[in-house]
Amino acid sequence: MTASDIITIRGVCPHDCPDTCATLVDVRRADGQAIAFRGDPDHPITNGWLCAKVRPYLDRVYHPDRLLHPLRRVGPKGAGQWERISWDEALSAIAARWQAIIAEYGGAAILPYSYSGTLGLLQNVIAASRLMNRIGASGLERSICDAASNLALELTYGSKQSQDPRDVLHSKLIILWGHNPASTAPHFVPLLRAAQRKGAYVVVIDPRRTLTARSADEHIQPRPATDAALALGLMHVLFRDGLHNEAWLEEHTHGWRALRERAAEYPPQHVAAITSVPEETIVALARRWGTTTPALLKFADGVQRHGNGGQTVRALACLPAITGQVGVQGGGLAYSTSGYAAWDAAAIGHSDACPPTPRMVNMVRLGAALNGEVSDPPIKSLFVFNANPVASTPNSSLIIEGLLRDDLFTVVHELFLTDTARYADIVLPATSQLEQPDLHKAYGHRFLQYNAPAIAPRGEARSNWDTMRALAAAMGYTEPWLHQEPDEALREVLDASRANLPVLEGITLERLKAEGRVPLNFSAVPWVPFADFRFPTPSGKIELYSEQARTHGIDPLPCYTPPAEFSAQRDDTLVLLSGAAHHYVSSSLANIPKLMRLEGPPQIELNPSDAARFGICDGSDVRVENARGWCTLRAVVTTDVPPGVAVSPKGPWAQHSPDQRNVNWVTPDALADIAGQSTFHSNIVRVRPVASG
Ligand SMILES: Nc1nc2c(c(=O)[nH]1)N[C@H]1C(S)=C(S)[C@@H](COP(=O)(O)OP(=O)(O)OC[C@H]3O[C@@H](n4cnc5c(=O)[nH]c(N)nc54)[C@H](O)[C@@H]3O)O[C@H]1N2
Ligand SMILES: Nc1nc2c(c(=O)[nH]1)N[C@H]1C(S)=C(S)[C@@H](COP(=O)(O)OP(=O)(O)OC[C@H]3O[C@@H](n4cnc5c(=O)[nH]c(N)nc54)[C@H](O)[C@@H]3O)O[C@H]1N2
Ligand code: SF4
Ligand SMILES: [Mo]
């Protein structure tokens, strides 16, 4: 084959990952087949390499299990009996059912459920908004992942800004707090290593010895959900020993004296008792933080998924301010870059031309909502796309109970017959990223990228936006913004957003399509977050004390409260953390045989002392249970987890386990202290060998 027989198309990895890699797809001209998928060297952050999970991506695109045409359920719900139907039949069946539901109960009885299958502007954000707004369907409170952080940062800093990842090369001290980039943000790791080689000291704070912790200079293992106490303990020492930057605090923060009083309640000895981190470790870290500049605190999402997640993030967010590290290159707080290109909400949703959203349903409470928590009207139809709630949303058995309701009409738009799609009344086939156009921002760097479709849709698969357009037509809606071509819709949102956002100055859709990836424009916006010391909070300063926090139901000052679920802790219970698996992205990719082999069977890591007292051997099956349910996991006995803590990576599909369950059969659907945040990790379980019955 010669070079001219192959065409190379620029794209973007669509998965829920901060890196948002630039990709290249080689397509054979003769038959339009993609024959290679690789990283694009022409991207300064993602640098031409892909992570282990996405490298075999063509195995996903050409997976023999891809859904290639619509299906209608013919047997009982969940029984796996289907008949093939045409798109026209599927669309008219859905529209007819929705119109009947709207006539009897109103649009509120229809609930869309979508999250992070792709993160694109068109196939995720726009597709999730316009049609459902037009219907007047229930809104979805998107709180499964990062809601507490977003609100806590808004309360404290007024806006969400984060460094270019390369700024870490300036850091002298890096604390990675509840963050495992070796698995979850792989392109940050070479930068971290380079900073370390230049002499930066890296501290990982995580109950588990993660891949990231192994190569840190120091690993601190607090008890789960005690991080707010640890942060306040560090502040205690900083204030006590005069390591705070008083002039800076006076000028740029609100309420530092009140915070000092609060921190006075957290002496190291007390904090050591709460966190199990030795007193001298707390004092040494505080001194290091207080005497090193630039000092960076980088956190991610895991640490907020506890009952006290909001106050935990508030406490972390205060630390860089105490020593005046905000606005310093290589210092400050790093979380997410997604706030810069804040897409224009009106252009996305056209809600001014739609009925008001009748109510919001919290996605974390899906099971409860389907089982009566939401009534008047009850949910009569669920439309799932870009998400796999049975595998990825807490308290899965309650969700299944809801999905089995005879009077619930469930439509799932998917690439595969996932644990959720199995319970649908109608399944619609979805395109993969290689088959659809989109525009992506990233949450781990500051580039915009265009994904050009590389191959034709497989079978009869349709993209989310094409499906929404077809459903809008079937419903009889004629508004032009429900029927735009993909580029038109993208251009509308990009142009409207640019009108208010200097970082989009000079960035047009044409330029994105021509260049593939374009850096956000920092000529009129500080490159280093908050280097202009403008904080859009009520006081115009960093709000260490936040009066607004009160309106969200929490103390205006950061504090430590154990999660409510922890009252169920007994001598014979463990706290089960279920963060990211190395080879999957949530449940996406967890059906690729190569990756399933690398990841191994669904596991639970147990400390040798816990394994011994519960009679569990390495490699044996363990029954994990609590009042919500149970699942079976394979024991990995390891000192990577401390006594009292167990770890089971999220992602495996229930249908691949002999017991047809996964870890979310036991995770809590309780909400955290703010923003309706999920609390996956505040999970108290019992474990026992399966053999004991
Ligand atoms: N390989 C891979 N990458 C992913 C994902 C994936 O599933 N797999 N998921 C993507 C998504 S959706 C997200 S939101 C991000 C998440 O990115 P991260 O937040 O980096 O990942 P998590 O594994 O969820 O959580 C990080 C760490 O928090 C720790 N942790 C849990 N409870 C506590 C606590 O109380 N205190 C402290 N200090 N640490 C705690 C866990 O042990 C875990 O190692 O990653 C994205 N990237
Ligand atoms: N136990 C535990 N569970 C967790 C977490 C945890 O820490 N612990 N973390 C939570 C977090 S952070 C998150 S973000 C959620 C993620 O939860 P979800 O958003 O439900 O993510 P996935 O489980 O990966 O399911 C995404 C589905 O979208 C499909 N998909 C991909 N692209 C497209 C497309 O273009 N169109 C359509 N229609 N479908 C598409 C994929 O095939 C996949 O089945 O999981 C949460 N679940
Ligand atoms: S999952 Fe993340 S690291 Fe892997 S290819 Fe996609 S964006 Fe890159
Ligand atoms: Mo997430």
JSON list of C-alpha atoms in Angstrom, two decimals, residues 7-15 19-27 34 36-51 53-58 61 187 432-436 438 440 445 448-454 515-517:
[
{"chain": "A", "resi": 7, "resn": "ILE", "atom": "CA", "xyz": [-5.73, 9.27, 4.36]},
{"chain": "A", "resi": 8, "resn": "THR", "atom": "CA", "xyz": [-4.93, 10.52, 7.87]},
{"chain": "A", "resi": 9, "resn": "ILE", "atom": "CA", "xyz": [-7.60, 12.33, 9.86]},
{"chain": "A", "resi": 10, "resn": "ARG", "atom": "CA", "xyz": [-7.01, 14.47, 12.94]},
{"chain": "A", "resi": 11, "resn": "GLY", "atom": "CA", "xyz": [-9.20, 13.81, 15.94]},
{"chain": "A", "resi": 12, "resn": "VAL", "atom": "CA", "xyz": [-9.55, 13.97, 19.69]},
{"chain": "A", "resi": 13, "resn": "CYS", "atom": "CA", "xyz": [-9.91, 11.31, 22.37]},
{"chain": "A", "resi": 14, "resn": "PRO", "atom": "CA", "xyz": [-13.46, 11.89, 23.65]},
{"chain": "A", "resi": 15, "resn": "HIS", "atom": "CA", "xyz": [-13.19, 10.11, 26.99]},
{"chain": "A", "resi": 19, "resn": "ASP", "atom": "CA", "xyz": [-5.70, 14.90, 28.89]},
{"chain": "A", "resi": 20, "resn": "THR", "atom": "CA", "xyz": [-8.03, 15.12, 25.85]},
{"chain": "A", "resi": 21, "resn": "CYS", "atom": "CA", "xyz": [-5.34, 13.69, 23.56]},
{"chain": "A", "resi": 22, "resn": "ALA", "atom": "CA", "xyz": [-4.86, 14.74, 19.98]},
{"chain": "A", "resi": 23, "resn": "THR", "atom": "CA", "xyz": [-5.25, 11.66, 17.78]},
{"chain": "A", "resi": 24, "resn": "LEU", "atom": "CA", "xyz": [-4.57, 10.58, 14.20]},
{"chain": "A", "resi": 25, "resn": "VAL", "atom": "CA", "xyz": [-6.59, 7.96, 12.37]},
{"chain": "A", "resi": 26, "resn": "ASP", "atom": "CA", "xyz": [-5.23, 6.31, 9.24]},
{"chain": "A", "resi": 27, "resn": "VAL", "atom": "CA", "xyz": [-8.05, 5.34, 6.90]},
{"chain": "A", "resi": 34, "resn": "ALA", "atom": "CA", "xyz": [-9.60, 2.77, 9.87]},
{"chain": "A", "resi": 36, "resn": "ALA", "atom": "CA", "xyz": [-4.35, 2.69, 12.62]},
{"chain": "A", "resi": 37, "resn": "PHE", "atom": "CA", "xyz": [-5.12, 4.94, 15.58]},
{"chain": "A", "resi": 38, "resn": "ARG", "atom": "CA", "xyz": [-2.34, 6.84, 17.31]},
{"chain": "A", "resi": 39, "resn": "GLY", "atom": "CA", "xyz": [-1.36, 9.99, 19.17]},
{"chain": "A", "resi": 40, "resn": "ASP", "atom": "CA", "xyz": [-0.65, 13.13, 17.15]},
{"chain": "A", "resi": 41, "resn": "PRO", "atom": "CA", "xyz": [2.91, 14.34, 17.82]},
{"chain": "A", "resi": 42, "resn": "ASP", "atom": "CA", "xyz": [1.73, 17.85, 16.96]},
{"chain": "A", "resi": 43, "resn": "HIS", "atom": "CA", "xyz": [0.30, 18.61, 20.40]},
{"chain": "A", "resi": 44, "resn": "PRO", "atom": "CA", "xyz": [2.54, 20.14, 23.04]},
{"chain": "A", "resi": 45, "resn": "ILE", "atom": "CA", "xyz": [0.89, 18.39, 25.99]},
{"chain": "A", "resi": 46, "resn": "THR", "atom": "CA", "xyz": [-0.26, 15.02, 24.67]},
{"chain": "A", "resi": 47, "resn": "ASN", "atom": "CA", "xyz": [2.85, 14.70, 22.54]},
{"chain": "A", "resi": 48, "resn": "GLY", "atom": "CA", "xyz": [2.03, 11.84, 20.22]},
{"chain": "A", "resi": 49, "resn": "TRP", "atom": "CA", "xyz": [1.33, 9.08, 22.71]},
{"chain": "A", "resi": 50, "resn": "LEU", "atom": "CA", "xyz": [-1.89, 7.58, 23.99]},
{"chain": "A", "resi": 51, "resn": "CYS", "atom": "CA", "xyz": [-2.53, 5.83, 27.29]},
{"chain": "A", "resi": 53, "resn": "LYS", "atom": "CA", "xyz": [-6.43, 2.02, 27.59]},
{"chain": "A", "resi": 54, "resn": "VAL", "atom": "CA", "xyz": [-7.02, 3.95, 24.38]},
{"chain": "A", "resi": 55, "resn": "ARG", "atom": "CA", "xyz": [-4.12, 2.59, 22.30]},
{"chain": "A", "resi": 56, "resn": "PRO", "atom": "CA", "xyz": [-6.19, -0.42, 21.15]},
{"chain": "A", "resi": 57, "resn": "TYR", "atom": "CA", "xyz": [-9.08, 1.89, 20.24]},
{"chain": "A", "resi": 58, "resn": "LEU", "atom": "CA", "xyz": [-9.86, 0.21, 16.94]},
{"chain": "A", "resi": 61, "resn": "VAL", "atom": "CA", "xyz": [-14.64, 0.87, 17.03]},
{"chain": "A", "resi": 187, "resn": "HIS", "atom": "CA", "xyz": [0.28, 13.14, 30.35]},
{"chain": "A", "resi": 432, "resn": "SER", "atom": "CA", "xyz": [-17.98, 6.16, 18.04]},
{"chain": "A", "resi": 433, "resn": "GLN", "atom": "CA", "xyz": [-15.71, 9.20, 18.00]},
{"chain": "A", "resi": 434, "resn": "LEU", "atom": "CA", "xyz": [-14.23, 8.07, 14.69]},
{"chain": "A", "resi": 435, "resn": "GLU", "atom": "CA", "xyz": [-17.66, 8.39, 13.11]},
{"chain": "A", "resi": 436, "resn": "GLN", "atom": "CA", "xyz": [-18.74, 11.82, 14.34]},
{"chain": "A", "resi": 438, "resn": "ASP", "atom": "CA", "xyz": [-17.08, 17.39, 17.57]},
{"chain": "A", "resi": 440, "resn": "HIS", "atom": "CA", "xyz": [-13.47, 19.57, 22.62]},
{"chain": "A", "resi": 445, "resn": "HIS", "atom": "CA", "xyz": [-4.84, 21.59, 29.48]},
{"chain": "A", "resi": 448, "resn": "LEU", "atom": "CA", "xyz": [-9.41, 23.58, 21.94]},
{"chain": "A", "resi": 449, "resn": "GLN", "atom": "CA", "xyz": [-9.54, 20.73, 19.44]},
{"chain": "A", "resi": 450, "resn": "TYR", "atom": "CA", "xyz": [-11.70, 19.70, 16.52]},
{"chain": "A", "resi": 451, "resn": "ASN", "atom": "CA", "xyz": [-12.52, 16.06, 15.90]},
{"chain": "A", "resi": 452, "resn": "ALA", "atom": "CA", "xyz": [-13.19, 15.33, 12.24]},
{"chain": "A", "resi": 453, "resn": "PRO", "atom": "CA", "xyz": [-15.11, 12.16, 11.42]},
{"chain": "A", "resi": 454, "resn": "ALA", "atom": "CA", "xyz": [-12.67, 9.63, 9.98]},
{"chain": "A", "resi": 515, "resn": "GLU", "atom": "CA", "xyz": [-5.31, 23.54, 12.54]},
{"chain": "A", "resi": 516, "resn": "GLY", "atom": "CA", "xyz": [-6.90, 20.73, 14.55]},
{"chain": "A", "resi": 517, "resn": "ARG", "atom": "CA", "xyz": [-5.90, 22.17, 17.91]}
]
